Coordinates of C-alpha atoms in Angstrom, one line a residue:
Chain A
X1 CA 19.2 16.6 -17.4
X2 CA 19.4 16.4 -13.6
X3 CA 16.4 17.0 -11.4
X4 CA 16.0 18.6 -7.6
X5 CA 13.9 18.6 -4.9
X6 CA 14.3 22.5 -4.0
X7 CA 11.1 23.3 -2.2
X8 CA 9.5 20.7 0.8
X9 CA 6.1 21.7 2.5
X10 CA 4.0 20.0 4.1
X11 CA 1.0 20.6 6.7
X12 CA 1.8 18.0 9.2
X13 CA -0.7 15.1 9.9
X14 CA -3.7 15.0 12.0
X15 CA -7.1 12.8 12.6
X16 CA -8.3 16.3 11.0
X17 CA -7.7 19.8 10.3
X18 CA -11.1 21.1 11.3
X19 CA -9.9 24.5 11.1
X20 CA -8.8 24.2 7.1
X21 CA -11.1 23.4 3.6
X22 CA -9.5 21.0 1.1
X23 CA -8.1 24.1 -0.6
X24 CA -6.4 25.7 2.5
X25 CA -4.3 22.8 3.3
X26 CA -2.6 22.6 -0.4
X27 CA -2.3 26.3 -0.3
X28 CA -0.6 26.0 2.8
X29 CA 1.8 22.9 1.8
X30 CA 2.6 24.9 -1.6
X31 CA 3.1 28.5 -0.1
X32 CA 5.6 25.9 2.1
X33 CA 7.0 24.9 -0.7
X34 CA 7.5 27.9 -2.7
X35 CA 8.9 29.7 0.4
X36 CA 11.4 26.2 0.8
X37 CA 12.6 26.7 -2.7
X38 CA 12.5 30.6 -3.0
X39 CA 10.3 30.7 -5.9
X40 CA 6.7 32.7 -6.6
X41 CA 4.5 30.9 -8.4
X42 CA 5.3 32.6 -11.3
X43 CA 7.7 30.7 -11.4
X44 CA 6.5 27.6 -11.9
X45 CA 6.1 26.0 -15.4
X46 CA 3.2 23.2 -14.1
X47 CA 1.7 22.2 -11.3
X48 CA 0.5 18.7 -11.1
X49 CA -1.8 17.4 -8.3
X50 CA -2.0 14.1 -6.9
X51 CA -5.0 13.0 -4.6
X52 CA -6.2 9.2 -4.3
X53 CA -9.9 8.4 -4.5
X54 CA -12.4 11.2 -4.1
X55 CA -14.8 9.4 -1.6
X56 CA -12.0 9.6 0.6
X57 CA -13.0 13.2 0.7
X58 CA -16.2 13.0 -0.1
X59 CA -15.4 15.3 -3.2
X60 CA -15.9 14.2 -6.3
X61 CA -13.0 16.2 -8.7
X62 CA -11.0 17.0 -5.8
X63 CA -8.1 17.9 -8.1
X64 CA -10.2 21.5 -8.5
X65 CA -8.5 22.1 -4.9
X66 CA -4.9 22.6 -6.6
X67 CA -5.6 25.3 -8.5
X68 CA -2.8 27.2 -8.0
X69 CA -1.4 30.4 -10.4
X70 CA -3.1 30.6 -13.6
X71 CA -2.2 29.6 -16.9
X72 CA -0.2 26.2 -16.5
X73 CA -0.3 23.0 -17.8
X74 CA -2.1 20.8 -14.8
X75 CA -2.2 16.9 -14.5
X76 CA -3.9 14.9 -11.5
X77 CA -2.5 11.7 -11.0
X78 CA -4.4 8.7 -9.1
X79 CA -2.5 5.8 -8.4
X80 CA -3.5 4.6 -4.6
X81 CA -0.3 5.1 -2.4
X82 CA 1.5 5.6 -4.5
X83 CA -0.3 8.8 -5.7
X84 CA 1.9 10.7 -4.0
X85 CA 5.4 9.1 -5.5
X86 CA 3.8 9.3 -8.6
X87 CA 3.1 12.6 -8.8
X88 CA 6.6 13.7 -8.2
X89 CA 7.9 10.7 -10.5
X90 CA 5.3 12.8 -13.3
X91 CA 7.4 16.1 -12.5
X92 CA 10.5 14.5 -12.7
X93 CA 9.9 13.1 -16.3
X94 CA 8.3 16.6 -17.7
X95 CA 11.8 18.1 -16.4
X96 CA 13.9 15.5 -17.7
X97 CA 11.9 15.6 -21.2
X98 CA 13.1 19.5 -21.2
X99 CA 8.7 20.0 -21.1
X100 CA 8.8 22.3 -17.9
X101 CA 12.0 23.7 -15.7
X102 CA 9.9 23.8 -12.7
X103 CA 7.1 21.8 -11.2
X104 CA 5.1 22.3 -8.6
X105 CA 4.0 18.8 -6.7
X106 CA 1.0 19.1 -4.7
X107 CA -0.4 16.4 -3.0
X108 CA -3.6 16.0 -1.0
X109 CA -5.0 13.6 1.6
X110 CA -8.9 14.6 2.9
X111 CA -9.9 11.7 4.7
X112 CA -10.4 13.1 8.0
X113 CA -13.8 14.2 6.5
X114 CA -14.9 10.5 5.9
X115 CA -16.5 9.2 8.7
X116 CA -16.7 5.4 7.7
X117 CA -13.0 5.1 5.4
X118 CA -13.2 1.3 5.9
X119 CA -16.4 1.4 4.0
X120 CA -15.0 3.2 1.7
X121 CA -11.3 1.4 1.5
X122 CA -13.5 -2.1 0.8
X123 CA -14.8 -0.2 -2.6
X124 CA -11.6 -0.1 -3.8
X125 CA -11.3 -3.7 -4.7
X126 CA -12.8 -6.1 -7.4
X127 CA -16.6 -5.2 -7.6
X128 CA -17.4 -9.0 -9.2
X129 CA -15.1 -10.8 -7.3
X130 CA -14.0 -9.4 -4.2
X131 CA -16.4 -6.6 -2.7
X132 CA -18.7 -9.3 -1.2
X133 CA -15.4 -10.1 1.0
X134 CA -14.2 -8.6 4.5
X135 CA -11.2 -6.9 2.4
X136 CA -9.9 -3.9 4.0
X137 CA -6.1 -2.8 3.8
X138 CA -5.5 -4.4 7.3
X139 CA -6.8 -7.9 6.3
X140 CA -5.0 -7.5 2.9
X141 CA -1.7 -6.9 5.1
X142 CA -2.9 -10.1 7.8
X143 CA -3.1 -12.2 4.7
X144 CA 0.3 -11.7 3.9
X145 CA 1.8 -11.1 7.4
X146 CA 0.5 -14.8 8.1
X147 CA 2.7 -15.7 5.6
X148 CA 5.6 -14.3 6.1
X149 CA 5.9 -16.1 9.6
X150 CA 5.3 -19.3 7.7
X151 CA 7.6 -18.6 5.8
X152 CA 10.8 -16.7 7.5
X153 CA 9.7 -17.0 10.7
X154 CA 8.9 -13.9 12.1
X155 CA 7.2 -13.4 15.1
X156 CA 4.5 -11.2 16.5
X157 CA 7.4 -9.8 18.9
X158 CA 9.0 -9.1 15.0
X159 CA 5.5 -7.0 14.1
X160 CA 5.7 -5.3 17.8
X161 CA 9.5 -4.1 17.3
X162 CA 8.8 -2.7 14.3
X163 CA 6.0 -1.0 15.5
X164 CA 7.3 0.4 18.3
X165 CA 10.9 1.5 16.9
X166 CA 8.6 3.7 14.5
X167 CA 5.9 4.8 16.8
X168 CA 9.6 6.0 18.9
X169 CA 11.0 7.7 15.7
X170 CA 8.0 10.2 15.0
X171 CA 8.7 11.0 18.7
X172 CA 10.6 13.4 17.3
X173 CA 9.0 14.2 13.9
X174 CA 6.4 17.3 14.9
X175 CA 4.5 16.4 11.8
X176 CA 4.0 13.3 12.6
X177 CA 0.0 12.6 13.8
X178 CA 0.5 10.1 16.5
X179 CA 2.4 11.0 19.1
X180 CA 2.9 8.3 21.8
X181 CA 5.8 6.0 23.2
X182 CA 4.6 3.0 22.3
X183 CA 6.8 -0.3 23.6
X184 CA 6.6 -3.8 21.8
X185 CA 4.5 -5.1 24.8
X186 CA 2.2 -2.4 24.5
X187 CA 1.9 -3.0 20.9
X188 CA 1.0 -7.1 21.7
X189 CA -1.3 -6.0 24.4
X190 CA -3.0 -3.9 22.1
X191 CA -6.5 -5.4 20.4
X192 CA -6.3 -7.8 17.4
X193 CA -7.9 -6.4 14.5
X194 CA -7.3 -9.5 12.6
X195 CA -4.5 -11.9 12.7
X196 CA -1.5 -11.3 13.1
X197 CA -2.3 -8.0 13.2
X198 CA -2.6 -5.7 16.4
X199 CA -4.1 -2.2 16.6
X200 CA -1.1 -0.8 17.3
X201 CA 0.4 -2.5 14.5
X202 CA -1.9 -0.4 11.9
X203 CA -1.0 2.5 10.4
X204 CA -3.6 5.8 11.8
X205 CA -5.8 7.5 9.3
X206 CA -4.1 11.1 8.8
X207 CA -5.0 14.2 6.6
X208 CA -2.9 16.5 5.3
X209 CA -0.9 17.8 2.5
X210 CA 2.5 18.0 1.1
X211 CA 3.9 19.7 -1.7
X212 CA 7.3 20.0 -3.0
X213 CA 8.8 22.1 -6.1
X214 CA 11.3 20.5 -8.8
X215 CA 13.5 22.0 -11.3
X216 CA 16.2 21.3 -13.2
X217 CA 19.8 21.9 -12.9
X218 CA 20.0 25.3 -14.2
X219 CA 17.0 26.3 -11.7
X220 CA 19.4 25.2 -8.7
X221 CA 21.1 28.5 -7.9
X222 CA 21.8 29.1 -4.1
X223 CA 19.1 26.7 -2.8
X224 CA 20.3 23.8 -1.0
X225 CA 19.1 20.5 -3.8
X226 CA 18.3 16.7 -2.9
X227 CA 18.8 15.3 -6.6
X228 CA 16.9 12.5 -7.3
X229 CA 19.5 10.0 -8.6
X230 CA 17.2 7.2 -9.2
X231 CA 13.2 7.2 -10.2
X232 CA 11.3 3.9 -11.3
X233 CA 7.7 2.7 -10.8
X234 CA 7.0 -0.8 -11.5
X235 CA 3.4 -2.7 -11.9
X236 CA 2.2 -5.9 -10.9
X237 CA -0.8 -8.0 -11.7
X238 CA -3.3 -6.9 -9.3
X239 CA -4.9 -10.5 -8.6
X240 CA -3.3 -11.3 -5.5
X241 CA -4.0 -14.8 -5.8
X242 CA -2.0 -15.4 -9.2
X243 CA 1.2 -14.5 -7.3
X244 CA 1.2 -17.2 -5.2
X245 CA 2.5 -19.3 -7.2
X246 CA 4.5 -17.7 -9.2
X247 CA 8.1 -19.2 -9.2
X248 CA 11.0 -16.9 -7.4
X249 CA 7.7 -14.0 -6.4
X250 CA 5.4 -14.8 -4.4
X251 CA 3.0 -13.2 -2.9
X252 CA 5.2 -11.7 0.0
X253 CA 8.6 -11.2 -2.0
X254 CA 7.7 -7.7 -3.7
X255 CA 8.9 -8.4 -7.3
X256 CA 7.5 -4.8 -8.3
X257 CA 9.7 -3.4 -5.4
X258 CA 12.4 -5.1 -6.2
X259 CA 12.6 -4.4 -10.2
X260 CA 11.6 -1.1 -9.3
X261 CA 14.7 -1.2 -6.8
X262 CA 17.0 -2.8 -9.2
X263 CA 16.0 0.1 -12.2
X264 CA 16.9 3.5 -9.6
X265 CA 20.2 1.8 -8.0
X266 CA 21.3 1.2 -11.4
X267 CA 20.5 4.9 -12.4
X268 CA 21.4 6.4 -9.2
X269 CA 24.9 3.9 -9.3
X270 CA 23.9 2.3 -5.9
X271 CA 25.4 -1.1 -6.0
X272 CA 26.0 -1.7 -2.2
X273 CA 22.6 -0.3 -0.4
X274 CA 23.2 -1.1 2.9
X275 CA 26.4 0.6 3.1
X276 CA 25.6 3.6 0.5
X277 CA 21.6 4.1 1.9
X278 CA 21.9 5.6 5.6
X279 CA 18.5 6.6 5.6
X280 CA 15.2 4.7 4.2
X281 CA 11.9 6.4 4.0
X282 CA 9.6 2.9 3.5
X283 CA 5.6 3.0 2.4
X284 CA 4.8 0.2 5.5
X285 CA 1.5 1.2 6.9
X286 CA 1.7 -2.2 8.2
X287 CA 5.1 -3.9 9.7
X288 CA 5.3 -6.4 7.3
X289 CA 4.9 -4.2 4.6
X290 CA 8.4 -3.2 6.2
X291 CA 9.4 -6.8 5.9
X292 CA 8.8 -7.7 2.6
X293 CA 10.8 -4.6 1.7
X294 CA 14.1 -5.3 3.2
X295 CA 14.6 -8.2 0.7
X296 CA 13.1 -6.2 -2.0
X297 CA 15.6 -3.1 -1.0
X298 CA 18.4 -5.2 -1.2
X299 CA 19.0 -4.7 2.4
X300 CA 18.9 -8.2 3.5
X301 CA 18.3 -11.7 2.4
X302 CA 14.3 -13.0 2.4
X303 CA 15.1 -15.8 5.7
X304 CA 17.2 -12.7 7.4
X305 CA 14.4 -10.5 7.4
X306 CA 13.6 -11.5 11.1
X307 CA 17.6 -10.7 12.5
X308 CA 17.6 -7.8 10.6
X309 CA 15.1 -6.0 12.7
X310 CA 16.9 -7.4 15.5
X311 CA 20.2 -6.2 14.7
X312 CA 18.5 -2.5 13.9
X313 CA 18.4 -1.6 17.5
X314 CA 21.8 -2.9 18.2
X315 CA 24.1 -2.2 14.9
X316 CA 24.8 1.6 14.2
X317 CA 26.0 0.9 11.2
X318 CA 22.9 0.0 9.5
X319 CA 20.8 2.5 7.5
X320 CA 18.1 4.1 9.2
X321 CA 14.7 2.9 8.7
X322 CA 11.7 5.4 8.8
X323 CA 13.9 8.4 10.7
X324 CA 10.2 10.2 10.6
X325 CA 8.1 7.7 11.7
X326 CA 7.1 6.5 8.6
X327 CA 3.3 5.7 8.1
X328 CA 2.8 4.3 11.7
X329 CA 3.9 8.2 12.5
X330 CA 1.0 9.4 9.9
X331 CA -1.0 7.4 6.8
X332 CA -2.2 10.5 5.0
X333 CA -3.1 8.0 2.1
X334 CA -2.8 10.0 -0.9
X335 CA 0.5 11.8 0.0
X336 CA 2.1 8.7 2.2
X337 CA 4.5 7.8 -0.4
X338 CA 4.9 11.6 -1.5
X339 CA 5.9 12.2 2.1
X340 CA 8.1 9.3 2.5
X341 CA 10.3 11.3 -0.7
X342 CA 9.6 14.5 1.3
X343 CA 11.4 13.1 4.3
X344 CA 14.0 11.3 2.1
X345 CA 15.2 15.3 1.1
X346 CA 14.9 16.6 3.9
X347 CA 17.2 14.2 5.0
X348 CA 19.5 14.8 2.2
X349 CA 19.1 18.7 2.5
X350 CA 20.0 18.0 6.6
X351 CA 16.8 20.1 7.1
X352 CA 15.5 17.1 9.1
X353 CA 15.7 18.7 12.6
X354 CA 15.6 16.4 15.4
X355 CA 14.9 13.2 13.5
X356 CA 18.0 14.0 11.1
X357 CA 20.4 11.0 10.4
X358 CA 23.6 12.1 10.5
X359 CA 26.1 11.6 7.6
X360 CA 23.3 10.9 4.7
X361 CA 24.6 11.1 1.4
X362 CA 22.0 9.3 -0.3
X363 CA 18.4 8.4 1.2
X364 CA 15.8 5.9 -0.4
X365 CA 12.0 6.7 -0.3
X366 CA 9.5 3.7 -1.2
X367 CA 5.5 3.2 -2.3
X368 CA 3.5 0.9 -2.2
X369 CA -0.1 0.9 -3.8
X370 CA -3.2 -0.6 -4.2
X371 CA -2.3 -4.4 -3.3
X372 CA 1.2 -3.9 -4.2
X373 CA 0.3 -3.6 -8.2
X374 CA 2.2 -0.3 -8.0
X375 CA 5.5 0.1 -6.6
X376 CA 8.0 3.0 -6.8
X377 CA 11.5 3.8 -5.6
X378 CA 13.5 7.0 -5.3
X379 CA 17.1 7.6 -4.4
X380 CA 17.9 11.0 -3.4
X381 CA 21.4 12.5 -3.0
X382 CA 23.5 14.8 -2.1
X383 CA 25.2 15.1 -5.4
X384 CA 23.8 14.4 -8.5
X385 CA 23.9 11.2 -9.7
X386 CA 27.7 10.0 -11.6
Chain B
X1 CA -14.5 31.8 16.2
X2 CA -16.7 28.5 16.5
X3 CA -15.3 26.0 13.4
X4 CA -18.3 25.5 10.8
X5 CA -18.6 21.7 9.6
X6 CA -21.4 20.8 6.9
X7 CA -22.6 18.0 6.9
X8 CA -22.1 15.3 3.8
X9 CA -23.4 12.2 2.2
X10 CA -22.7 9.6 -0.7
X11 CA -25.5 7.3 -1.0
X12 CA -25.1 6.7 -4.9
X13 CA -26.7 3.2 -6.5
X14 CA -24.6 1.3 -8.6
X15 CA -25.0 -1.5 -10.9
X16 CA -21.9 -3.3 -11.6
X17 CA -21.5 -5.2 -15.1
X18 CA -19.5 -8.4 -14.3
X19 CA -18.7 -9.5 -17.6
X20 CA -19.4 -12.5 -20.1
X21 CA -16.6 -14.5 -18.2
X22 CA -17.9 -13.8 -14.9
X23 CA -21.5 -14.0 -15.4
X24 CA -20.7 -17.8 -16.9
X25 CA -18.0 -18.5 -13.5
X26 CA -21.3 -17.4 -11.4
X27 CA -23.9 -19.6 -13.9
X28 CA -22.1 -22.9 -13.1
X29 CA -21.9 -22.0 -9.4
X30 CA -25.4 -21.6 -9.6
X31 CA -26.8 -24.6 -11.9
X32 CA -24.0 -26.4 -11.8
X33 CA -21.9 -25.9 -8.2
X34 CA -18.7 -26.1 -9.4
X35 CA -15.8 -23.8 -9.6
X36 CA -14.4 -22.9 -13.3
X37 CA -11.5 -21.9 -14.1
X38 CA -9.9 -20.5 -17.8
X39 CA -6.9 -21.3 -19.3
X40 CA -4.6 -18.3 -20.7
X41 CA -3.4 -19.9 -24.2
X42 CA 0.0 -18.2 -24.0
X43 CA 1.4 -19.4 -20.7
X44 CA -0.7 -22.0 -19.9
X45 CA -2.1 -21.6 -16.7
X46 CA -5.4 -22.1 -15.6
X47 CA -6.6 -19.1 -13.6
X48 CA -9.0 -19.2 -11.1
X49 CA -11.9 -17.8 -10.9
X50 CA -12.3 -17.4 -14.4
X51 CA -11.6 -14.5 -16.2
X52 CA -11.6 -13.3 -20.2
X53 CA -7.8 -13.4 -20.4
X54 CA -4.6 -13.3 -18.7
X55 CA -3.4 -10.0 -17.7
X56 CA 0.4 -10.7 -17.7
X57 CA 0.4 -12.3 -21.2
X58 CA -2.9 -10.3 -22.5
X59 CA -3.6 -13.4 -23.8
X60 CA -7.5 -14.5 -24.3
X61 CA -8.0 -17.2 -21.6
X62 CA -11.1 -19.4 -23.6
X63 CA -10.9 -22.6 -22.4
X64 CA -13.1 -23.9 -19.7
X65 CA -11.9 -26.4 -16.9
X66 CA -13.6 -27.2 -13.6
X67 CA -11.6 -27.3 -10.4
X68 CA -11.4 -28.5 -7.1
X69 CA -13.8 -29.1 -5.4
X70 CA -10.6 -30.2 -2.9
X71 CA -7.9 -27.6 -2.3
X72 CA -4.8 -26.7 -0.3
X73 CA -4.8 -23.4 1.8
X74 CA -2.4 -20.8 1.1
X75 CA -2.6 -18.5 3.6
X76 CA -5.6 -16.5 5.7
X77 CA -6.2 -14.6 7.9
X78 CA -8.9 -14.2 11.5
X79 CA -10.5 -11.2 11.2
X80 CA -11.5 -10.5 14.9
X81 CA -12.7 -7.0 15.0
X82 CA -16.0 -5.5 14.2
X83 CA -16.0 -2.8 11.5
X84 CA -18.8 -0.8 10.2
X85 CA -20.5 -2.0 6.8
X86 CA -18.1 -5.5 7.2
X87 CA -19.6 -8.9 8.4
X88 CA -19.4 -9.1 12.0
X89 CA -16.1 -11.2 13.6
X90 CA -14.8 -13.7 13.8
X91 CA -14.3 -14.7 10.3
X92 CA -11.5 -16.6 8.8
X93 CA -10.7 -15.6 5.4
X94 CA -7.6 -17.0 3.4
X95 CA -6.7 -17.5 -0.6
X96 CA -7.3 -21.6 -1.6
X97 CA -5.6 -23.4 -4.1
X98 CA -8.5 -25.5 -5.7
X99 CA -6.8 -28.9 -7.1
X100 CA -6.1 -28.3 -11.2
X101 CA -5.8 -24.3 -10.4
X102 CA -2.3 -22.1 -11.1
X103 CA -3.8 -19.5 -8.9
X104 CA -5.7 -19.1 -5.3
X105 CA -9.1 -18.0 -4.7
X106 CA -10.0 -15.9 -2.1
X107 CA -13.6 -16.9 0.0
X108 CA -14.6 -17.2 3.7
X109 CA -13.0 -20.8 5.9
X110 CA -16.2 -21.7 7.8
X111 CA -17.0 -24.5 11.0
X112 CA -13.9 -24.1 12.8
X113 CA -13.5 -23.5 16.2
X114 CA -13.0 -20.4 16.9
X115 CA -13.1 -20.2 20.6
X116 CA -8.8 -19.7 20.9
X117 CA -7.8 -17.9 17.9
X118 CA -3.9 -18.5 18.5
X119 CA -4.7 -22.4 18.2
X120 CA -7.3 -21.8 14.8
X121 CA -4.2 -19.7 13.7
X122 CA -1.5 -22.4 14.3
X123 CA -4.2 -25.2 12.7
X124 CA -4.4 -22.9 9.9
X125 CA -0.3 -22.3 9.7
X126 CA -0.2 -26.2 9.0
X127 CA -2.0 -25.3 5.2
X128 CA -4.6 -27.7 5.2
X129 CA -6.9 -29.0 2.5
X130 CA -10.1 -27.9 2.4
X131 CA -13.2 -28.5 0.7
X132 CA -15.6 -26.4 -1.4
X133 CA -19.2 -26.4 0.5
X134 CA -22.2 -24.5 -1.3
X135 CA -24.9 -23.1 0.5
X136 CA -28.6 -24.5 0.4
X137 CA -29.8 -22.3 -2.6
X138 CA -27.2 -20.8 -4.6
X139 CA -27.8 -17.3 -6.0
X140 CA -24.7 -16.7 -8.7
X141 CA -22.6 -15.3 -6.7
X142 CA -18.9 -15.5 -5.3
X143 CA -20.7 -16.2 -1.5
X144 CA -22.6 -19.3 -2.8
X145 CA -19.7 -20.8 -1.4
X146 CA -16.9 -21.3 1.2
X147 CA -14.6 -23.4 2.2
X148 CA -14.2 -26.3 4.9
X149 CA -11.4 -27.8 6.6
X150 CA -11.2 -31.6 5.6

C-alpha cells in the first residue's frame, strides 16, 4: 500500500499571530489542506494532532485545539521536534496498516504566547540531573558545535555560511518568519549567545501551523501526489554524555539519523543520495545541526563536512539544501520537522513557487528532537517508490 | 477592531522524586564528596552519574564504583549571554570524563579567565584535565560541585 501527500497547508510563521486563538490557526492550516487535496472533511477517516509541550502554549491539553469534524478516531502525538514528522509518520502507518484511507495531519506550534520559552525549554531536560544547569537548546547545540571544529575543522566562517545561505533561501519563501539578507559577516558580527554560537546563527522562535492530508493509492485521483517512498524514526539514548564515547557514534556523528537514513533509502531504493536527492529539507535550528547531518544523510564524508558547504555555493550539481529556509527561515517547534516534509512535497508536487528546485524527483525531509534521542527521515517522490 | 490578549500565568510547585539511585549519587556527594558511578552488568560500562540501570541494555546497573576525582574534558561550551531564569554569564559549561567513567558528566568549569573568550575557548579546545572541587558545605545536589582546570 502506497501513501501520498495530497493536501499541504500551512499558516506561515510569525513572532505571533495576535490576530488568531490556538484553534484558528489549525483551522486555517487544515481548511488549507483540505482545499490542497480537494477533500471535505467528511472525507477524512482520522485526524491526528501533533503539538510539543503544552507550556509552550501555556495550554495544558492543547490537542483539544484540533478538533476537527466529528466522529473520528484522534491521536496526539508529542515527541519534541520531531512532533511534527511524527505525526505524519503516525498517518502514514494507519494508511499503510489498511486502518484509515485518509488522514488528516495537523500540527500546531503556540509559542508566540510564552513570554519566557527559554525558561520553559530548560524544563524539558533531566529534573535530577540536569535542570540545575544553564541547558537551553542553544547551549545544547554550542556543546556539540565546539566539537565539531575539534574534530573536522570547521570554522565559525563554516557556522556563518550556513547561516547566511539559509537566512538568503527563505528570501523567497513568503512563509518563512524572518525575512532579512543576512551575509556571513553579518552573522559573525552578530552577538555570541554562547560559543561558538552567534545570534544569528540561532534558529527564531516562530508560531504557526501546518497541516497536510494523506491517503492511499486509491484516494489519489486527479490530485497531483508526493509519495512518501521512505519513512523511519530512530531513537537514541537520551544521556548525552554516554555517546561520547561510544565507538564509531559519537556525540556529533547522528547514529539515529543515520540508521534512520539507511532504513527510508533502502525502502525508498535511494542508494546514490547525492545524485538521486536534489532537494533536502534538514531539522537544523542550529548550523551544525546542518553539519552533523550531511555525514548522517550520506551526502558527504564526516572530515568533508567543512568543503561540502564550500562547494554548495559553487557546484550546481549538488542537492539543494533547505530551498525554504529551513528553521533559520522559521522554528515553529512543534511543526519544524512537519514543515520541513511539507516543503519536501511541495517540492515534489513543483508547488514550491519561487523557492522551487528545478528537476526534483525525489526530496528528503529530516527531524531532529529532544537532544537528538529522536530522529526521523522521509523521502518523498515523484513516483511511488519501485 | 482592537486585538484582545488575556493575560496568563503558570506558577505550579513541583516536587521532583529523584530516585533510590540518585538520592544515594547525591548522599556520597554530600557525606562523602565523591562522585559514584554504577556499572550496567550486561555491557560493562560504568556510567556516570549513577543511575538504576542502563538504558541501552535495560540492564540493572548495581554496582557501585567511585570516580575521578581527576578527569579529561570532552567538550564545553561559554555561555556569554544573559537569559531570564538562567545564571547570569559568563559561564563555561562542558561534559567531563571522570577517570574510571565510560560516560561524561555534565557540571559548570569554574576559575578561568574569562576576560577573552576566544583564548578560554582555544585553552579549552586543547581538552584538559580537570579536577572535581566541592563547595564549602555540600547540600546533595548535582551543584555541590564543579570542575577546575589542573
Amino acid at each position: 500500500m502506497s501513501v501520498a501527500i495530497i493536501g499541504v497547508g500551512q499558516t506561515g510563521y510569525r513572532r505571533s499571530f495576535a490576530d488568531k486563538s490556538s484553534r484558528e490557526l489549525i483551522w486555517e492550516a487544515a481548511r488549507l489542506a483540505l482545499e490542497d487535496a480537494g477533500m471535505g472533511i467528511d472525507a477524512i477517516d482520522m485526524v491526528i494532532s501533533g503539538v510539543a509541550p503544552d507550556a509552550l502554549a501555556g495550554e495544558a491539553s492543547v490537542e483539544r485545539t484540533a478538533m476537527l469534524g466529528f466522529g473520528k478516531p484522534f491521536l496526539r502525538i508529542n515527541t519534541g521536534g520531531v512532533t511534527g514528522s511524527s505525526a505524519v509518520f503516525a498517518g502514514n502507518t494507519f494508511i499503510r496498516a489498511r486502518r484509515a484511507r485518509a488522514v488528516l495531519v495537523v500540527g500546531l506550534e503556540r509559542m508566540g504566547q510564552a513570554t519566557s520559552s527559554q525558561q520553559v525549554f530548560n524544563t524539558i531536560f533531566d529534573p535530577v540531573y540536569e535542570k540545575d544547569f544553564p541547558l537551553t537548546t542553544i547551549t545544547m547545540a554550542a556543546l556539540r558545535a565546539s566539537m565539531l571544529m575539534r574534530l573536522y575543522g570547521y570554522t565559525a566562517m563554516h557556522w556563518a555560511q550556513i547561516a547566511s545561505r539559509s537566512y538568503r533561501n527563505a528570501l523567497r519563501n513568503p512563509l518563512a518568519h524572518i525575512h532579512r539578507d543576512v551575509s556571513p559577516e553579518d552573522v559573525l558580527n552578530s552577538p555570541l549567545l554562547a560559543w561558538p554560537i552567534h545570534r544569528y546563527e540561532a534558529c527564531p522562535m516562530s508560531e504557526g501551523a501546518c497541516a497536510m492530508v494523506l491517503v492511499d493509492e486509491g484516494m489519489v485521483g486527479d490530485r497531483i501526489p508526493a509519495w512518501i517512498q521512505g519513512a523511519a524514526s530512530i531513537t537514541d539514548s537520551y544521556a548525552m554524555g554516554d555517546r561520547i564515547h561510544r565507538p564509531g557514534a559519537t556525540l556529533v556523528d547522528l547514529l539515529s539519523l543515520k540508521l534512520a537514513a539507511q532504513r527510508a533509502y533502502a525502502e525508498a531504493g535511494v542508494d546514490r543520495p547525492r545524485e538521486q536527492l536534489r532537494a533536502v529539507e534538514l531539522y537544523s535550528a542550529f548550523s551544525s545541526a546542518e553539519a552533523m547531518a550531511y555525514p548522517a544523510l550520506g551526502l558527504c564524508a564526516s572530515e568533508d563536512g567543512p568543503r561540502f558547504v564550500e562547494a554548495q555555493f559553487t557546484d550546481p550539481t549538488l542537492p539543494v539544501i533547505n530551498p525554504s529556509g529551513g528553521p533559520q527561515g522559521a522554528n515553529p517547534v512543534s511543526v519544524t520537522a512537519m514543515v520541513r516534509i511539507a516543503e519536501a512535497a511541495l517540492q515534489v508536487r513543483e508547488m514550491a513557487g519561487e523557492r522551487q528546485v528545478a528537476d526534483v524527483e525525489r526530496a528528503v525531509a529530516t527531524g531532529q528532537g529532544g537532544a537528538t534521542q529522536f530522529s526521523t527521515v522521509c523521502v518523498l517522490g515523484k513516483r511511488q517508490a519501485a | 477592531m482592537e486585538l484582545v490578549t488575556i493575560e496568563g500565568k503558570w506558577d505550579f510547585n513541583y516536587t521532583y522524586f529523584a530516585g533510590e539511585s540518585a538520592s544515594r549519587f547525591f548522599h556520597e556527594l554530600r557525606e562523602n564528596q565523591r562522585i559514584m558511578g554504577t556499572r550496567c552488568t550486561k555491557c560493562e560500562k560504568l556510567l556516570v552519574p549513577a543511575r538504576a540501570y542502563c538504558d541501552v541494555c535495560m540492564s540493572v546497573t548495581d554496582e557501585w564504583v567511585e570516580v575521578g576525582p581527576e578527569g579529561t574534558l570532552e567538550t564545553f561550551t561559554i555561555i556569554t549571554t544573559a537569559f531570564p531564569g538562567l545564571p547570569k554569564p559568563p559561564i563555561v559549561m562542558a561534559y567531563v570524563t571522570l577517570d574510571g567513567a565510560d560516560t561524561a558528566l555534565i557540571n559548570l568549569v569554574h576559575g578561568m579567565d574569562l576576560s577573552d573568550i576566544e583564548k578560554a575557548a582555544q585553552k579549552l579546545n586543547a581538552l584538559p584535565r580537570v579536577r572535581v572541587e566541592f563547595i564549602d558545605e555540600p547540600k546533595g545536589r548535582i551543584t555541590d560541585f564543579s570542575f577546575k582546570l589542573i
